[in-house]
Short mmCIF file of C-alpha atoms and ligand atoms in Angstrom, two decimals:
data_model
loop_
_atom_site.label_atom_id
_atom_site.label_comp_id
_atom_site.label_asym_id
_atom_site.label_seq_id
_atom_site.Cartn_x
_atom_site.Cartn_y
_atom_site.Cartn_z
CA MET A 1 83.29 -175.03 61.06
CA LEU A 2 85.37 -173.50 58.44
CA GLN A 3 84.53 -169.94 59.56
CA ARG A 4 85.23 -169.08 63.20
CA PRO A 5 84.81 -165.30 63.51
CA ARG A 6 86.22 -165.55 66.99
CA ARG A 7 89.56 -166.20 65.69
CA ASN A 8 89.92 -162.59 64.70
CA ARG A 9 88.90 -161.50 68.12
CA GLN A 10 91.26 -163.61 70.19
CA SER A 11 93.95 -161.15 71.18
CA ALA A 12 94.20 -157.39 71.51
CA VAL A 13 96.80 -157.21 68.77
CA ILE A 14 94.45 -158.98 66.34
CA ARG A 15 91.46 -156.95 67.35
CA GLU A 16 93.37 -153.75 66.67
CA MET A 17 94.75 -155.22 63.35
CA VAL A 18 91.15 -155.98 62.04
CA ALA A 19 89.51 -152.80 63.38
CA GLU A 20 87.73 -151.15 60.67
CA THR A 21 87.29 -147.80 62.26
CA THR A 22 89.87 -145.80 64.24
CA LEU A 23 89.69 -142.58 66.00
CA ARG A 24 92.30 -139.96 65.98
CA THR A 25 92.69 -136.55 67.78
CA GLN A 26 93.10 -134.90 64.37
CA ASP A 27 89.47 -136.18 63.48
CA LEU A 28 88.00 -134.04 66.25
CA ILE A 29 87.08 -130.34 66.62
CA PHE A 30 86.71 -128.99 70.17
CA PRO A 31 83.89 -126.39 70.71
CA LEU A 32 84.83 -123.71 73.17
CA PHE A 33 82.77 -120.98 74.81
CA LEU A 34 83.69 -117.26 75.08
CA THR A 35 82.55 -114.79 77.52
CA ALA A 36 83.73 -111.16 78.36
CA GLY A 37 86.01 -110.16 81.38
CA GLN A 38 89.36 -111.37 82.46
CA GLY A 39 90.63 -114.48 84.57
CA LYS A 40 87.24 -116.14 84.10
CA ALA A 41 86.28 -119.85 83.67
CA VAL A 42 82.73 -120.07 84.37
CA PRO A 43 81.66 -123.79 84.80
CA ILE A 44 78.69 -124.80 82.64
CA ALA A 45 76.36 -126.67 85.10
CA SER A 46 74.73 -129.06 82.63
CA MET A 47 78.15 -129.61 80.84
CA PRO A 48 80.72 -131.03 83.47
CA ASN A 49 84.32 -130.02 82.87
CA LEU A 50 83.41 -127.38 80.46
CA PHE A 51 83.52 -123.64 80.84
CA ARG A 52 82.80 -120.34 79.55
CA PHE A 53 86.32 -118.76 79.15
CA SER A 54 87.29 -115.05 79.07
CA ALA A 55 89.74 -114.44 76.20
CA ASP A 56 92.95 -114.91 78.50
CA LYS A 57 91.73 -118.18 79.87
CA LEU A 58 90.80 -119.31 76.38
CA LEU A 59 94.18 -118.63 75.11
CA ALA A 60 95.49 -120.89 77.93
CA GLU A 61 93.05 -123.55 77.30
CA MET A 62 93.98 -123.55 73.54
CA GLU A 63 97.69 -123.81 74.34
CA ALA A 64 97.05 -126.76 76.52
CA CYS A 65 95.02 -128.46 73.69
CA LEU A 66 97.56 -127.74 71.17
CA LYS A 67 100.14 -129.70 73.24
CA LEU A 68 97.75 -132.60 73.21
CA GLY A 69 97.74 -132.46 69.41
CA LEU A 70 94.37 -130.85 69.19
CA HIS A 71 94.44 -128.16 66.81
CA THR A 72 90.87 -127.47 65.63
CA PHE A 73 88.42 -125.36 67.68
CA ALA A 74 84.88 -124.06 67.03
CA LEU A 75 84.40 -120.92 68.91
CA PHE A 76 81.18 -119.62 70.30
CA PRO A 77 80.61 -116.17 71.97
CA HIS A 78 78.38 -115.43 74.95
CA PHE A 79 76.94 -111.80 74.83
CA GLU A 80 74.93 -110.10 77.54
CA GLU A 81 71.26 -109.54 77.10
CA SER A 82 71.77 -105.94 76.99
CA GLN A 83 74.03 -106.15 73.87
CA LYS A 84 71.55 -107.97 71.86
CA ASP A 85 69.04 -106.62 69.35
CA LYS A 86 66.62 -107.84 66.70
CA TYR A 87 69.20 -107.84 63.96
CA GLY A 88 72.12 -109.19 65.96
CA SER A 89 73.94 -105.82 65.09
CA ILE A 90 76.88 -106.26 67.43
CA SER A 91 77.87 -109.27 65.58
CA LEU A 92 79.16 -106.90 62.92
CA GLN A 93 80.94 -104.44 64.95
CA ILE A 94 84.72 -105.24 64.42
CA ASP A 95 85.88 -104.48 67.98
CA ASN A 96 83.20 -106.84 69.65
CA LEU A 97 84.54 -109.52 71.95
CA TYR A 98 84.17 -112.34 69.54
CA LEU A 99 86.08 -110.70 66.57
CA GLN A 100 88.66 -109.16 68.93
CA THR A 101 89.45 -112.54 70.40
CA ILE A 102 89.72 -114.34 67.04
CA ARG A 103 92.30 -111.83 65.83
CA GLN A 104 94.11 -112.32 69.24
CA LEU A 105 94.11 -115.99 69.28
CA LYS A 106 95.17 -116.34 65.51
CA THR A 107 98.02 -113.89 66.26
CA TYR A 108 99.23 -115.96 69.20
CA PHE A 109 98.56 -119.30 67.63
CA PRO A 110 98.84 -119.06 63.86
CA GLU A 111 98.70 -123.01 63.59
CA VAL A 112 95.27 -123.12 65.19
CA CYS A 113 92.51 -123.99 62.78
CA LEU A 114 89.59 -121.98 63.71
CA MET A 115 85.91 -122.48 62.96
CA THR A 116 83.64 -119.66 63.62
CA ASP A 117 79.93 -119.54 64.05
CA VAL A 118 77.44 -117.73 61.59
CA ALA A 119 73.99 -117.33 63.06
CA LEU A 120 72.18 -114.58 64.85
CA ASP A 121 71.15 -116.45 68.04
CA PRO A 122 74.13 -115.34 70.26
CA TYR A 123 73.45 -111.81 69.40
CA SER A 124 69.57 -111.76 68.92
CA SER A 125 67.21 -110.40 71.53
CA ASP A 126 64.61 -112.94 70.06
CA GLY A 127 67.12 -115.79 70.57
CA HIS A 128 66.67 -117.01 67.03
CA ASP A 129 69.12 -117.75 64.25
CA GLY A 130 67.53 -115.16 61.98
CA VAL A 131 65.68 -112.01 62.10
CA VAL A 132 62.06 -112.34 63.65
CA GLU A 133 59.19 -110.15 62.08
CA ASN A 134 55.62 -110.79 63.54
CA GLY A 135 56.78 -114.34 64.74
CA VAL A 136 58.25 -115.12 61.23
CA ILE A 137 61.78 -115.80 60.72
CA LEU A 138 62.88 -113.81 57.50
CA ASN A 139 65.21 -115.87 55.24
CA ASP A 140 66.57 -113.56 52.66
CA GLU A 141 67.12 -110.50 55.22
CA THR A 142 68.81 -112.90 57.45
CA VAL A 143 70.94 -114.34 54.51
CA GLU A 144 72.34 -110.72 53.86
CA ILE A 145 73.54 -110.45 57.61
CA LEU A 146 74.99 -113.85 57.52
CA GLY A 147 77.06 -112.90 54.44
CA ASN A 148 78.37 -109.77 56.44
CA MET A 149 78.94 -111.80 59.49
CA ALA A 150 81.15 -114.44 57.46
CA LEU A 151 83.25 -111.45 56.07
CA VAL A 152 84.05 -109.82 59.31
CA GLN A 153 84.95 -113.35 60.78
CA ALA A 154 87.13 -114.06 57.84
CA GLN A 155 88.81 -110.52 58.16
CA ALA A 156 89.40 -111.39 61.77
CA GLY A 157 91.22 -114.79 60.77
CA ALA A 158 88.64 -117.58 60.65
CA ASP A 159 89.83 -120.63 58.63
CA ILE A 160 86.44 -122.25 58.37
CA ILE A 161 83.05 -120.56 58.53
CA GLY A 162 80.42 -122.66 60.16
CA PRO A 163 76.78 -121.36 59.26
CA SER A 164 74.60 -122.96 61.93
CA ASP A 165 71.43 -121.08 61.01
CA MET A 166 69.65 -123.24 58.33
CA MET A 167 68.38 -120.33 56.28
CA ASP A 168 68.04 -121.20 52.55
CA GLY A 169 70.81 -120.03 50.20
CA ARG A 170 73.17 -119.00 52.73
CA VAL A 171 76.13 -121.12 51.57
CA GLN A 172 76.08 -119.66 48.11
CA HIS A 173 75.80 -116.03 49.50
CA ILE A 174 78.60 -116.56 52.13
CA ARG A 175 80.84 -118.17 49.41
CA GLN A 176 80.23 -115.32 47.02
CA VAL A 177 80.85 -112.47 49.72
CA LEU A 178 84.11 -114.39 50.77
CA ASP A 179 85.33 -114.62 47.11
CA LYS A 180 84.48 -111.06 46.35
CA ASN A 181 86.66 -110.07 49.19
CA LYS A 182 89.56 -112.21 48.39
CA PHE A 183 88.87 -114.94 51.03
CA GLN A 184 88.77 -117.70 48.45
CA HIS A 185 90.80 -119.80 50.94
CA VAL A 186 88.40 -119.66 53.84
CA ALA A 187 86.35 -122.83 53.92
CA ILE A 188 82.72 -123.33 54.83
CA MET A 189 81.54 -126.19 56.87
CA ALA A 190 77.74 -126.11 56.30
CA TYR A 191 75.35 -127.23 58.96
CA THR A 192 73.61 -129.29 56.15
CA ALA A 193 71.17 -131.41 58.21
CA LYS A 194 70.46 -129.73 61.44
CA TYR A 195 67.57 -131.08 63.17
CA ALA A 196 65.14 -129.23 65.48
CA SER A 197 66.45 -131.25 68.45
CA ALA A 198 65.97 -131.47 72.18
CA PHE A 199 69.68 -132.24 72.69
CA TYR A 200 70.70 -128.50 72.34
CA GLY A 201 69.51 -127.72 75.76
CA PRO A 202 72.86 -127.44 77.60
CA PHE A 203 74.45 -125.25 74.66
CA ARG A 204 71.50 -122.75 75.02
CA ASP A 205 72.16 -122.59 78.76
CA ALA A 206 75.81 -122.03 78.12
CA LEU A 207 75.01 -119.13 75.79
CA ASP A 208 71.73 -117.93 77.16
CA SER A 209 70.53 -118.36 73.68
CA ALA A 210 67.31 -120.04 74.02
CA PRO A 211 64.44 -118.62 71.68
CA LYS A 212 62.33 -116.23 73.56
CA LEU A 213 59.17 -117.15 71.65
CA GLY A 214 58.33 -120.36 69.76
CA ASP A 215 60.80 -122.89 68.57
CA LYS A 216 63.25 -123.43 65.55
CA LYS A 217 61.02 -125.86 63.66
CA THR A 218 60.43 -123.52 60.47
CA TYR A 219 64.31 -123.69 59.88
CA GLN A 220 65.73 -126.63 61.49
CA MET A 221 64.78 -130.02 60.13
CA ASN A 222 62.07 -132.53 61.38
CA PRO A 223 63.60 -135.49 63.11
CA ALA A 224 61.19 -137.67 61.15
CA ASN A 225 63.21 -136.94 57.82
CA VAL A 226 66.18 -138.29 56.16
CA ARG A 227 65.42 -137.98 52.33
CA GLU A 228 65.04 -134.26 53.04
CA ALA A 229 68.63 -134.43 54.15
CA LEU A 230 69.65 -135.22 50.65
CA ILE A 231 67.91 -132.11 49.33
CA GLU A 232 69.90 -129.86 51.82
CA ALA A 233 73.23 -131.69 51.09
CA ARG A 234 72.75 -131.40 47.24
CA LEU A 235 72.10 -127.52 47.82
CA ASP A 236 74.96 -126.96 50.04
CA ALA A 237 77.40 -128.91 47.79
CA ALA A 238 76.16 -127.07 44.68
CA GLU A 239 76.47 -123.71 46.63
CA GLY A 240 80.14 -124.50 47.49
CA ALA A 241 80.27 -126.07 50.88
CA ASP A 242 83.59 -127.66 51.65
CA PHE A 243 82.08 -129.96 54.44
CA LEU A 244 78.62 -131.19 55.00
CA MET A 245 77.50 -131.54 58.66
CA VAL A 246 74.77 -133.61 60.40
CA LYS A 247 73.64 -132.41 63.69
CA PRO A 248 73.03 -133.88 66.40
CA ALA A 249 75.06 -137.20 65.78
CA LEU A 250 73.72 -140.07 67.82
CA ALA A 251 70.02 -139.98 67.07
CA TYR A 252 70.93 -139.30 63.35
CA LEU A 253 73.61 -141.81 62.53
CA ASP A 254 71.47 -143.05 59.49
CA VAL A 255 71.59 -139.46 58.21
CA ILE A 256 75.28 -139.49 58.53
CA LYS A 257 75.59 -142.73 56.61
CA THR A 258 73.12 -141.58 54.01
CA LEU A 259 75.03 -138.45 53.20
CA HIS A 260 78.40 -140.31 53.33
CA ASP A 261 77.17 -142.67 50.74
CA ALA A 262 75.59 -140.25 48.46
CA PHE A 263 78.35 -137.38 48.45
CA ASP A 264 82.17 -137.21 48.17
CA LEU A 265 82.67 -134.21 50.30
CA PRO A 266 83.94 -134.94 53.89
CA ILE A 267 81.00 -135.52 56.37
CA ALA A 268 81.23 -133.94 59.70
CA ALA A 269 78.93 -134.66 62.62
CA TYR A 270 78.15 -132.51 65.77
CA ASN A 271 78.16 -134.62 68.73
CA VAL A 272 76.01 -131.97 70.67
CA SER A 273 75.72 -130.69 74.11
CA GLY A 274 72.93 -132.92 75.31
CA GLU A 275 74.61 -136.03 74.07
CA TYR A 276 77.76 -134.92 76.15
CA ALA A 277 75.54 -134.22 79.19
CA MET A 278 73.73 -137.50 79.14
CA ILE A 279 77.07 -139.58 79.17
CA LYS A 280 78.51 -137.17 82.02
CA ALA A 281 75.32 -137.34 84.13
CA ALA A 282 75.08 -141.28 83.84
CA ALA A 283 78.89 -141.50 84.69
CA GLN A 284 78.87 -139.15 87.59
CA ASN A 285 75.93 -141.29 88.85
CA GLY A 286 78.17 -144.37 88.55
CA TRP A 287 75.64 -145.89 86.02
CA ILE A 288 77.88 -146.18 83.21
CA ASP A 289 81.65 -146.18 82.35
CA GLY A 290 82.06 -142.60 81.09
CA GLU A 291 85.33 -143.11 79.29
CA LYS A 292 84.13 -146.31 77.51
CA ALA A 293 80.88 -144.62 76.62
CA MET A 294 82.78 -141.82 75.26
CA LEU A 295 85.11 -144.03 73.04
CA GLU A 296 82.06 -146.10 71.86
CA THR A 297 80.10 -142.96 71.00
CA LEU A 298 82.81 -141.35 68.79
CA LEU A 299 83.52 -144.67 67.16
CA SER A 300 79.96 -145.10 66.30
CA ILE A 301 79.89 -141.71 64.70
CA LYS A 302 83.02 -142.49 62.62
CA ARG A 303 81.74 -145.83 61.78
CA ALA A 304 78.57 -144.37 60.38
CA GLY A 305 80.63 -142.19 57.96
CA ALA A 306 81.75 -138.94 59.75
CA LYS A 307 85.40 -138.08 58.86
CA VAL A 308 85.08 -135.10 61.39
CA ILE A 309 83.46 -134.86 64.71
CA LEU A 310 82.73 -131.74 66.69
CA THR A 311 82.80 -132.84 70.16
CA TYR A 312 83.09 -131.65 73.74
CA PHE A 313 84.94 -134.76 74.53
CA ALA A 314 87.81 -133.70 72.23
CA LYS A 315 90.24 -132.39 75.06
CA GLU A 316 89.37 -135.55 77.24
CA PHE A 317 89.90 -137.90 74.34
CA ALA A 318 93.19 -136.15 73.54
CA THR A 319 94.32 -136.04 77.20
CA LYS A 320 93.72 -139.95 77.63
CA PHE A 321 94.60 -141.32 74.14
CA ARG A 322 96.83 -138.62 72.42
CA PHE A 323 96.73 -140.37 68.99
C1 PBG B 1 72.61 -122.14 67.15
C2 PBG B 1 73.63 -123.28 67.56
C3 PBG B 1 73.16 -124.28 68.30
C4 PBG B 1 74.05 -125.17 68.52
C5 PBG B 1 75.16 -124.67 67.78
N1 PBG B 1 74.73 -123.63 67.06
C6 PBG B 1 71.81 -124.43 69.13
C7 PBG B 1 70.48 -124.28 68.46
O1 PBG B 1 70.39 -124.34 67.24
O2 PBG B 1 69.68 -123.72 69.04
C8 PBG B 1 74.07 -126.49 69.50
C9 PBG B 1 75.34 -127.13 69.80
C10 PBG B 1 75.14 -127.97 70.90
O3 PBG B 1 74.04 -128.33 71.32
O4 PBG B 1 76.25 -128.58 71.22
N2 PBG B 1 73.05 -121.49 66.04
#
């Protein structure tokens, strides 16, 4: 036998040396949930070890993460039902909880790289990512609002705008609005191939943002499709996106790989709430080794071609492995 592949697996040193994929804290974005009040860390039942933080607690959490070398966060706000309306109007009020907190945390921690969320669902009385009229999600009317939302978030200090809504043409509109207002330096991470997925359940619990009627299948992609992701990616790249994101990650590793091979923009993947919940639930039952499952999961997403991973495991990874 001239070839014995086991020779390159015989020690930890050799295995590390020939490892084709590595994980670093710098590859990760940590999604965090913001809620009103003070001194609050409300546990999220379906997402063990994760909380909805009031602004003061959020700052403390970020400080702890910064010490671990974790610098990039995606922030999602929780609003009360009574604050929501059809157009998500509160999203544009510059003294709302979200924008106020963004300004505050960028003042405290200028070194934080902050990704903000652009979509109507946290603010919408219909629980949809766009404006609903007679059961139909209106595209162009929604895109107008999304542009304004991106602008107020950039003014508050966002570094990366994350349109998570899947309306057609929103990346271009957001890019134009940002540029017109001298925010050329603010990046856009497009949710490019975002699928209508069962794996968002725990996130919608965390934000009370589930659709009141129907589902999101007229704007989020059909899990059956991968070629369609190329159409979305072509559009987002042409419209000025700086990152192309695939979401969820695990059931869509082939989509990550496809976009990675076809585009030279960095590919991001969102390791979503349901994917986190599954591993945590099984680990809590003693059915799998949670730490090993976390590492294998994150590694698989990178191996598929993601440069950046949004993951609820970010802090745990940084705590246990640092670099
Ligand atoms: C909605 C949004 C969702 C997530 C991020 N932004 C849920 C949805 O589309 O209903 C899900 C993230 C997760 O599950 O971790 N704009």
